[in-house]
Coordinates of N, CA and C in Angstrom, one line a residue:
Chain A
X1 N 79.1 58.5 84.8 CA 79.7 57.7 84.1 C 80.9 57.8 83.3
X2 N 81.3 58.9 83.3 CA 82.5 59.2 82.6 C 83.5 59.7 83.8
X3 N 84.7 59.0 83.7 CA 85.7 58.9 84.7 C 86.9 59.3 84.0
X4 N 87.9 59.9 85.0 CA 89.2 60.5 84.3 C 89.9 59.1 83.6
X5 N 90.2 59.5 82.5 CA 91.2 58.3 81.8 C 92.4 58.2 82.2
X6 N 93.0 56.9 82.3 CA 94.5 56.5 82.6 C 95.3 56.8 81.4
X7 N 94.6 56.8 80.1 CA 95.5 56.9 78.7 C 96.2 58.1 78.8
X8 N 97.5 58.4 78.7 CA 98.0 59.5 78.7 C 97.9 60.2 76.9
X9 N 97.9 59.2 75.6 CA 97.5 59.7 74.7 C 96.4 60.5 74.5
X10 N 95.4 60.0 75.1 CA 93.9 60.7 75.1 C 94.0 61.9 75.6
X11 N 94.7 62.0 76.8 CA 94.6 63.3 77.4 C 95.8 64.3 76.8
X12 N 96.6 63.8 76.3 CA 97.6 64.9 75.7 C 96.8 65.4 74.4
X13 N 96.5 64.3 73.7 CA 95.7 64.9 72.5 C 94.4 65.9 72.8
X14 N 94.0 65.7 73.5 CA 92.8 66.3 74.0 C 93.1 67.8 74.6
X15 N 94.3 67.7 75.1 CA 95.0 69.3 75.7 C 95.3 70.1 74.8
X16 N 96.0 69.3 73.7 CA 96.5 69.9 72.5 C 95.5 70.6 71.5
X17 N 94.4 70.0 71.4 CA 93.3 70.3 70.4 C 92.6 71.0 70.6
X18 N 92.0 71.0 72.1 CA 91.0 71.9 72.4 C 91.5 73.6 72.2
X19 N 92.7 74.0 72.5 CA 92.5 75.6 72.4 C 92.4 75.9 70.5
X20 N 92.8 74.8 69.9 CA 92.7 75.0 68.5 C 91.2 74.9 68.3
X21 N 90.4 74.0 68.6 CA 89.0 73.8 68.3 C 88.2 75.1 68.8
X22 N 88.7 75.8 70.0 CA 87.9 76.7 70.6 C 88.5 78.1 69.5
X23 N 89.6 78.2 69.0 CA 89.9 79.1 68.3 C 89.1 79.2 67.0
X24 N 88.9 78.1 66.5 CA 88.3 77.9 65.2 C 86.8 78.1 65.2
X25 N 86.2 77.8 66.5 CA 84.8 78.2 67.0 C 84.6 79.8 66.9
X26 N 85.6 80.5 67.8 CA 85.5 81.8 67.6 C 85.9 82.7 66.5
X27 N 86.1 82.1 65.6 CA 86.6 82.5 64.4 C 85.1 82.4 63.2
X28 N 84.9 81.4 63.3 CA 83.4 80.9 63.0 C 82.3 81.9 63.3
X29 N 82.2 82.1 64.6 CA 81.4 83.3 65.2 C 81.7 84.6 64.6
X30 N 83.0 85.0 64.6 CA 83.5 86.3 64.1 C 83.1 86.5 62.9
X31 N 83.1 85.4 61.6 CA 83.1 86.0 60.5 C 81.7 85.2 60.2
X32 N 80.7 85.3 61.2 CA 79.3 84.6 60.5 C 78.4 85.7 59.9
X33 N 79.0 87.0 59.5 CA 78.1 87.6 58.9 C 78.5 87.8 57.4
X34 N 79.8 87.5 57.0 CA 80.2 87.4 55.9 C 80.6 86.1 55.2
X35 N 80.6 85.0 55.8 CA 81.1 83.6 55.4 C 80.0 82.8 55.7
X36 N 80.1 81.5 55.4 CA 79.6 80.5 56.1 C 79.8 80.2 57.5
X37 N 78.8 79.9 58.3 CA 79.1 79.8 59.5 C 78.2 80.9 60.4
X38 N 78.4 80.9 61.5 CA 77.4 81.9 62.5 C 77.4 81.5 63.7
X39 N 76.7 82.2 64.4 CA 76.5 81.9 66.0 C 75.9 80.4 66.2
X40 N 75.3 80.0 65.6 CA 74.8 78.6 66.0 C 75.8 77.6 65.7
X41 N 76.5 77.6 64.6 CA 77.5 76.5 63.9 C 79.0 77.0 65.2
X42 N 79.3 78.3 65.5 CA 80.4 78.1 66.3 C 80.2 77.9 67.7
X43 N 78.8 78.1 68.3 CA 78.4 77.8 69.4 C 78.7 76.1 69.6
X44 N 77.8 75.5 68.8 CA 78.3 74.1 68.5 C 79.5 73.6 68.8
X45 N 80.4 74.2 68.1 CA 81.8 73.7 68.1 C 82.3 73.8 69.1
X46 N 82.1 75.2 69.9 CA 82.5 75.6 71.3 C 82.0 74.4 72.3
X47 N 81.1 74.2 72.2 CA 80.5 73.1 73.1 C 81.1 71.8 72.7
X48 N 81.6 71.5 71.5 CA 82.2 70.2 71.5 C 83.4 70.2 72.0
X49 N 84.0 71.5 72.0 CA 85.3 71.3 72.7 C 85.4 70.9 74.2
X50 N 84.3 71.6 74.7 CA 84.0 71.1 76.2 C 83.7 69.8 76.3
X51 N 82.9 69.2 75.4 CA 82.3 67.8 75.7 C 83.6 67.3 75.4
X52 N 84.7 67.3 74.5 CA 86.1 66.5 74.3 C 86.7 66.6 75.5
X53 N 86.6 67.7 76.2 CA 87.3 68.2 77.3 C 86.9 66.9 78.8
X54 N 85.5 67.0 78.9 CA 85.1 66.6 79.6 C 85.1 64.8 79.4
X55 N 85.3 64.5 78.2 CA 85.3 63.1 78.0 C 86.9 62.5 78.3
X56 N 87.5 63.4 78.0 CA 89.2 63.1 78.3 C 89.4 63.1 79.8
X57 N 89.0 64.4 80.5 CA 89.7 64.3 81.9 C 88.5 64.1 83.0
X58 N 87.3 63.7 82.7 CA 86.3 63.5 83.4 C 85.4 64.4 83.6
X59 N 84.0 64.3 84.1 CA 83.2 65.1 84.1 C 83.6 66.2 85.4
X60 N 83.9 65.6 86.5 CA 83.9 66.4 87.6 C 85.0 67.6 87.5
X61 N 86.2 67.1 86.7 CA 87.0 68.2 86.2 C 86.5 69.4 85.6
X62 N 85.6 69.3 84.6 CA 85.2 70.2 83.6 C 84.2 71.1 84.7
X63 N 83.1 70.3 85.8 CA 82.0 71.1 86.5 C 82.7 71.7 87.5
X64 N 84.3 71.5 87.9 CA 84.8 72.2 88.7 C 85.0 73.7 88.2
X65 N 85.4 73.5 87.2 CA 85.5 74.9 86.3 C 84.6 75.6 85.9
X66 N 83.6 75.0 85.4 CA 82.4 75.2 85.0 C 81.1 74.8 85.3
X67 N 80.6 75.8 86.4 CA 79.5 74.9 87.2 C 78.3 75.2 86.3
X68 N 77.4 74.4 86.9 CA 75.9 74.5 86.7 C 75.2 76.0 86.6
X69 N 75.8 76.3 87.7 CA 75.3 77.8 88.0 C 75.6 78.7 86.8
X70 N 76.9 78.7 86.4 CA 77.6 79.5 85.3 C 76.7 79.3 84.0
X71 N 76.6 78.1 83.7 CA 76.1 77.4 82.5 C 74.5 78.3 82.6
X72 N 73.8 78.1 83.4 CA 72.6 78.7 83.4 C 72.6 80.2 83.5
X73 N 73.5 81.0 83.8 CA 73.9 82.5 83.7 C 74.0 82.4 82.2
X74 N 74.8 82.1 81.7 CA 75.3 82.2 80.3 C 74.0 81.8 79.3
X75 N 73.6 80.9 79.6 CA 72.4 80.6 78.6 C 71.6 81.8 78.9
X76 N 71.3 82.6 79.8 CA 70.3 83.5 80.0 C 71.0 84.6 79.2
X77 N 72.4 84.8 79.7 CA 73.1 86.0 79.1 C 73.4 86.3 77.6
X78 N 73.2 85.1 76.6 CA 73.2 85.3 75.4 C 71.7 85.7 74.8
X79 N 70.6 85.2 75.6 CA 69.3 85.6 75.0 C 69.2 87.0 75.4
X80 N 69.6 87.4 76.5 CA 69.7 89.0 76.9 C 70.5 89.8 76.0
X81 N 71.6 89.4 75.5 CA 72.7 90.2 74.6 C 71.8 90.3 73.4
X82 N 70.9 89.3 73.0 CA 70.4 89.3 71.5 C 69.0 90.3 71.8
X83 N 68.4 90.4 72.7 CA 67.2 90.8 72.7 C 67.6 92.5 73.3
X84 N 68.6 92.4 74.0 CA 69.2 93.8 74.2 C 69.6 94.8 73.0
X85 N 70.0 93.9 72.2 CA 70.5 94.7 70.7 C 69.3 95.1 70.4
X86 N 68.5 94.3 70.3 CA 67.1 94.8 69.5 C 66.3 95.9 70.2
X87 N 66.4 95.7 71.7 CA 65.4 96.7 72.3 C 66.5 97.9 72.3
X88 N 67.8 97.9 72.2 CA 68.7 99.1 72.0 C 68.1 100.0 70.5
X89 N 68.1 99.2 69.8 CA 67.8 100.0 68.2 C 66.3 100.6 68.3
X90 N 65.6 99.6 69.2 CA 64.0 100.3 69.3 C 63.9 101.5 70.0
X91 N 64.9 101.7 71.1 CA 65.1 102.8 72.1 C 65.7 104.0 71.3
X92 N 66.4 103.7 70.2 CA 66.8 104.7 69.5 C 66.0 105.4 68.3
X93 N 64.9 104.8 68.4 CA 64.2 105.3 67.3 C 63.7 104.6 66.3
X94 N 64.3 103.2 65.9 CA 64.0 102.6 65.0 C 63.2 101.1 65.1
X95 N 63.3 100.4 64.0 CA 62.4 99.2 64.3 C 63.1 98.2 65.3
X96 N 62.7 97.1 65.7 CA 63.4 96.0 66.5 C 64.4 95.6 65.7
X97 N 65.8 95.3 66.0 CA 66.9 94.7 65.2 C 67.1 95.6 64.2
X98 N 66.8 96.8 63.9 CA 67.4 97.5 62.6 C 68.6 98.4 63.3
X99 N 69.7 97.7 62.9 CA 70.9 97.8 63.2 C 71.6 99.2 62.7
X100 N 70.9 100.0 61.8 CA 71.3 101.0 61.4 C 71.6 102.3 62.1
X101 N 71.0 102.3 63.2 CA 70.9 103.6 64.2 C 71.9 103.3 65.2
X102 N 72.7 102.3 65.6 CA 73.6 102.2 66.4 C 74.8 102.9 66.5
X103 N 75.1 103.7 67.6 CA 76.0 104.7 67.6 C 77.5 104.1 67.6
X104 N 78.2 103.5 66.6 CA 79.2 102.7 66.4 C 79.6 102.7 64.9
X105 N 81.0 102.7 64.8 CA 81.4 102.8 63.4 C 80.8 101.4 62.9
X106 N 80.5 101.3 61.4 CA 79.9 100.3 60.7 C 78.8 99.7 61.5
X107 N 77.6 100.4 61.9 CA 76.6 99.8 62.7 C 76.2 98.6 62.3
X108 N 75.9 98.1 60.9 CA 75.2 97.1 60.6 C 76.1 95.9 60.8
X109 N 77.4 95.7 60.4 CA 78.2 94.9 61.0 C 78.2 94.5 62.3
X110 N 78.6 95.5 63.2 CA 78.5 95.4 64.3 C 77.3 94.8 65.1
X111 N 76.4 95.4 64.8 CA 74.8 94.7 65.4 C 75.0 93.4 65.0
X112 N 75.1 93.0 63.6 CA 75.3 91.7 63.4 C 75.9 90.7 64.3
X113 N 77.3 91.3 64.5 CA 78.4 90.4 65.6 C 77.7 90.2 66.8
X114 N 77.1 91.5 67.3 CA 76.5 91.3 69.0 C 75.5 90.0 68.8
X115 N 74.6 90.1 67.7 CA 73.5 89.0 67.8 C 74.0 87.5 67.7
X116 N 75.0 87.4 66.6 CA 75.8 86.2 66.6 C 76.6 85.8 67.9
X117 N 77.2 86.9 68.7 CA 78.2 86.5 69.9 C 76.7 86.0 70.8
X118 N 75.9 86.5 71.0 CA 74.7 86.0 71.8 C 74.0 84.7 71.7
X119 N 74.1 84.6 70.1 CA 73.3 83.2 69.7 C 74.5 82.2 70.2
X120 N 75.6 82.3 70.1 CA 76.9 81.6 70.1 C 76.9 81.2 71.6
X121 N 76.9 82.1 72.5 CA 76.9 81.8 73.9 C 75.8 81.1 74.4
X122 N 74.4 81.6 74.1 CA 73.6 80.5 74.3 C 73.4 79.2 74.0
X123 N 74.0 79.0 72.7 CA 74.0 77.3 72.1 C 75.2 76.8 72.9
X124 N 76.2 77.4 73.0 CA 77.4 76.8 73.6 C 76.8 76.3 75.3
X125 N 76.2 77.3 76.0 CA 75.8 76.7 77.5 C 74.7 75.9 77.3
X126 N 73.5 75.8 76.3 CA 72.6 75.0 76.4 C 73.0 73.5 75.9
X127 N 74.2 73.5 75.0 CA 74.7 72.2 74.6 C 75.5 71.6 76.0
X128 N 76.2 72.3 76.4 CA 77.0 71.8 77.3 C 76.1 71.4 78.9
X129 N 75.4 72.2 79.0 CA 74.4 71.7 80.1 C 73.3 70.4 79.7
X130 N 73.0 70.5 78.6 CA 72.2 69.3 77.9 C 72.9 67.8 78.2
X131 N 74.2 68.1 77.9 CA 75.2 66.8 78.2 C 75.7 66.7 79.4
X132 N 75.6 67.4 80.3 CA 75.8 67.4 81.7 C 74.6 66.7 82.4
X133 N 73.2 67.1 82.2 CA 72.1 66.6 82.6 C 72.0 65.2 82.0
X134 N 72.0 64.8 80.5 CA 72.2 63.4 80.4 C 73.3 62.7 80.9
X135 N 74.4 63.2 81.3 CA 75.5 62.2 82.0 C 74.7 62.0 84.0
X136 N 74.2 63.0 84.3 CA 73.7 63.0 85.5 C 72.4 62.2 85.8
X137 N 71.8 61.8 84.8 CA 70.4 61.4 84.8 C 70.7 60.0 85.2
X138 N 69.8 59.6 86.0 CA 69.8 58.0 86.7 C 68.4 57.4 86.4
Chain B
X1 N 77.6 71.4 39.9 CA 76.8 70.2 40.0 C 77.4 69.1 39.1
X2 N 78.0 68.1 39.9 CA 78.6 67.1 38.6 C 77.4 65.7 39.1
X3 N 76.7 65.5 37.9 CA 75.9 64.5 38.6 C 76.2 63.0 38.7
X4 N 77.4 62.6 38.5 CA 78.0 61.3 38.8 C 78.2 61.4 40.2
X5 N 79.0 62.6 40.9 CA 79.3 62.6 42.0 C 77.9 62.6 42.9
X6 N 77.2 63.4 42.5 CA 76.1 63.5 43.2 C 75.1 62.3 43.3
X7 N 75.2 61.3 42.3 CA 74.6 59.8 42.4 C 75.5 59.0 43.5
X8 N 76.8 59.3 43.3 CA 77.6 58.3 44.2 C 77.1 58.8 45.7
X9 N 77.4 60.0 45.9 CA 77.2 60.6 47.3 C 75.9 59.8 47.7
X10 N 74.6 60.0 46.8 CA 73.3 59.6 47.3 C 72.9 58.2 47.4
X11 N 74.1 57.6 46.7 CA 74.0 56.1 46.9 C 74.6 55.7 48.2
X12 N 75.7 56.2 48.8 CA 76.1 56.2 50.2 C 75.5 56.4 51.3
X13 N 74.5 57.8 51.1 CA 73.5 58.5 52.1 C 72.5 57.1 52.2
X14 N 72.0 56.9 51.4 CA 71.0 55.8 51.5 C 71.3 54.6 51.8
X15 N 72.5 54.1 51.6 CA 73.2 52.9 52.1 C 73.3 53.3 53.6
X16 N 73.9 54.1 54.0 CA 73.9 54.6 55.5 C 72.6 54.6 56.2
X17 N 71.6 55.0 55.4 CA 70.3 55.5 56.2 C 69.9 54.0 56.5
X18 N 70.0 52.9 55.5 CA 69.3 51.8 55.4 C 69.9 50.8 56.7
X19 N 71.4 51.3 56.4 CA 72.1 50.3 57.7 C 71.9 50.7 59.1
X20 N 71.5 52.2 59.2 CA 71.2 52.6 60.6 C 70.1 51.9 60.9
X21 N 69.0 51.4 60.0 CA 67.9 50.9 60.4 C 68.0 49.6 60.6
X22 N 68.8 48.8 59.7 CA 68.7 47.3 60.3 C 69.5 46.8 61.2
X23 N 70.7 47.4 61.4 CA 71.6 47.2 62.4 C 71.3 46.5 63.8
X24 N 71.5 45.6 64.3 CA 70.8 45.2 65.7 C 71.3 45.8 66.5
X25 N 72.6 46.0 66.6 CA 73.5 46.6 67.9 C 73.1 48.2 67.8
X26 N 72.8 48.6 68.8 CA 72.4 50.1 68.6 C 73.5 50.9 68.6
X27 N 74.7 50.9 69.4 CA 76.1 51.6 69.2 C 76.4 51.6 67.5
X28 N 76.1 50.6 67.0 CA 76.8 50.4 65.5 C 75.6 51.3 64.8
X29 N 74.4 51.3 65.1 CA 73.4 52.1 64.5 C 73.4 53.4 64.6
X30 N 74.1 54.1 65.9 CA 74.4 55.3 66.0 C 75.5 55.9 65.3
X31 N 76.7 54.8 65.0 CA 77.9 55.2 64.4 C 77.3 55.4 63.1
X32 N 76.3 54.7 62.2 CA 75.9 54.5 61.0 C 75.2 55.9 60.8
X33 N 74.6 56.4 61.6 CA 73.9 57.7 61.6 C 74.6 58.8 61.3
X34 N 76.0 58.7 62.3 CA 77.1 59.7 62.1 C 77.6 59.6 60.7
X35 N 77.8 58.4 60.1 CA 78.4 58.4 58.8 C 77.3 58.9 57.9
X36 N 76.0 58.7 57.7 CA 74.8 59.2 57.0 C 74.8 60.8 57.2
X37 N 75.0 61.3 58.3 CA 75.5 62.7 58.7 C 76.5 63.4 57.7
X38 N 77.6 62.7 57.5 CA 78.7 63.1 56.8 C 78.5 63.2 55.7
X39 N 77.8 62.0 54.9 CA 77.6 62.0 53.4 C 76.7 63.0 53.1
X40 N 75.6 63.5 54.2 CA 74.5 64.3 53.8 C 75.0 65.6 53.8
X41 N 76.5 66.0 54.5 CA 77.1 67.0 54.6 C 77.9 67.2 53.2
X42 N 78.5 66.2 53.0 CA 79.2 66.3 51.4 C 78.3 66.4 50.4
X43 N 77.0 65.9 50.7 CA 75.9 66.2 49.2 C 75.4 67.7 49.3
X44 N 75.1 68.5 50.7 CA 75.1 69.7 50.7 C 76.3 70.7 50.1
X45 N 77.3 70.2 50.5 CA 78.5 70.9 49.8 C 78.3 71.0 48.5
X46 N 78.3 69.8 47.8 CA 78.3 69.8 46.3 C 77.2 70.2 45.8
X47 N 75.8 70.6 46.5 CA 74.9 71.1 45.7 C 75.1 73.0 46.3
X48 N 76.1 73.3 47.0 CA 76.3 74.6 47.1 C 75.6 75.2 47.9
X49 N 75.4 74.4 48.8 CA 74.6 75.0 50.4 C 75.6 74.8 51.5
X50 N 76.6 75.6 51.4 CA 77.8 75.5 52.4 C 77.2 75.8 53.9
X51 N 76.4 76.5 54.0 CA 75.9 77.1 55.5 C 75.4 75.7 56.2
X52 N 74.3 75.1 55.2 CA 73.6 74.0 55.8 C 74.5 72.9 56.2
X53 N 75.4 72.6 55.3 CA 76.3 71.6 55.2 C 77.3 72.0 56.5
X54 N 77.8 72.9 56.9 CA 78.3 73.5 58.2 C 77.5 73.1 59.4
X55 N 76.0 73.4 59.5 CA 75.3 73.0 60.4 C 75.3 71.3 60.5
X56 N 75.1 70.7 59.5 CA 74.9 69.3 59.2 C 76.1 68.3 59.8
X57 N 77.3 69.3 59.7 CA 78.6 68.5 59.8 C 78.6 68.7 61.6
X58 N 78.7 70.1 62.1 CA 78.8 70.3 63.6 C 77.6 69.6 64.5
X59 N 76.4 69.7 64.1 CA 75.2 69.2 64.9 C 75.1 67.6 64.4
X60 N 74.9 67.3 63.4 CA 74.5 66.0 62.7 C 75.6 65.0 63.0
X61 N 77.1 65.2 62.9 CA 78.1 64.6 63.1 C 78.7 64.5 64.3
X62 N 78.5 65.6 64.9 CA 79.3 65.9 66.0 C 78.4 65.8 67.3
X63 N 77.4 66.3 67.6 CA 76.6 66.7 68.9 C 75.7 65.5 69.2
X64 N 74.8 65.4 68.2 CA 73.8 64.3 68.4 C 74.5 62.6 68.4
X65 N 75.8 62.6 67.7 CA 76.3 61.1 68.0 C 76.9 61.2 69.2
X66 N 77.4 62.1 69.9 CA 77.7 62.2 71.5 C 76.5 62.0 72.4
X67 N 75.5 62.9 71.9 CA 74.2 62.3 72.9 C 73.6 61.1 72.6
X68 N 73.4 60.7 71.5 CA 73.1 59.4 71.3 C 73.7 58.1 71.9
X69 N 75.0 58.4 72.1 CA 75.8 57.3 72.6 C 75.5 57.2 74.1
X70 N 75.5 58.6 74.7 CA 75.3 58.4 76.1 C 74.0 57.9 76.4
X71 N 72.8 58.1 75.3 CA 71.6 57.6 75.6 C 71.6 56.1 75.5
X72 N 72.5 55.4 74.6 CA 72.6 54.2 74.4 C 73.4 53.4 75.7
X73 N 74.2 54.2 76.2 CA 74.7 53.7 77.6 C 73.9 53.6 79.0
X74 N 72.9 54.9 78.7 CA 72.5 54.7 79.8 C 71.2 54.0 79.8
X75 N 70.7 53.3 78.4 CA 69.4 52.3 78.5 C 70.4 51.2 78.0
X76 N 70.0 50.4 77.0 CA 70.8 49.1 76.6 C 70.9 49.2 75.3
X77 N 72.2 48.3 75.0 CA 72.7 48.2 73.7 C 72.2 47.6 72.6
X78 N 71.4 46.2 73.0 CA 70.9 45.2 72.3 C 69.4 45.8 71.9
X79 N 68.8 46.1 70.4 CA 67.7 46.2 70.5 C 66.8 44.9 70.1
X80 N 65.5 45.1 70.6 CA 64.5 43.9 70.9 C 63.8 43.4 69.6
X81 N 63.5 44.3 68.7 CA 63.1 43.9 67.5 C 63.8 43.5 66.4

C-alpha cells in the first residue's frame, strides 16, 4: 500500500526528524527509573520513528534494512533480557528481580535500566512488526 | 488542580468522543479519536499523572491512529449505519 513518495518535502523532513525522535526515545528509556517515561513509552516512540520512515520512504526500503526475521529476534531478545536479569538475581541467591545483589556499581538502578531496555526493545519490535503485518494483509 | 481548566478540558474531551461516534466518515472519526487522546493526555497532565499522560500521548495519539488509518484504508471509508 505504501510506496515511495515523490515529494521532496516529506522525505527531507522525515530524514531530519528521525534521528531526533530516536534520540528522544533513548533518553526516555534511559531516564525511565527517575522521571516520567520508561521502557514502554520509549519503545513506542522508537517504533513511531520507524513508522515515519516507512511512510516517507516506502515499506520496501525499511524492510530491506530491518527484516521481519530481525524483528522477530529482537522481540524475543527483549523478553530474554528481562527474564535473564530476573533469573540472574535468582542465581545469585535472592528473589526473582531483586536487583540488590547484582555485582555492579549502583545495582538497583542498573537492574532497573536493564529491565527498561528489555521492555523497550520488545515493544519497539512488536509495534513495527504489527505495522508491517497490517500493511501486508490482503 | 484548577477546576476551570479541568472543566474546559473535560468539555473538549466529551465533545471529541461524541464527534468520533457520530461522524459518518471513518477517517474523520479516527482523527477525532486522536484529538480525544490529545485532550485526555492534557487532562492527565492537569491532574498530575504525568506518566499516564506520556503513555496516552505516545500510544493513543501516535500508534493507534496510524493503525486505525491503515485499517480504514484496508476496509472501506464510509460507515453503513
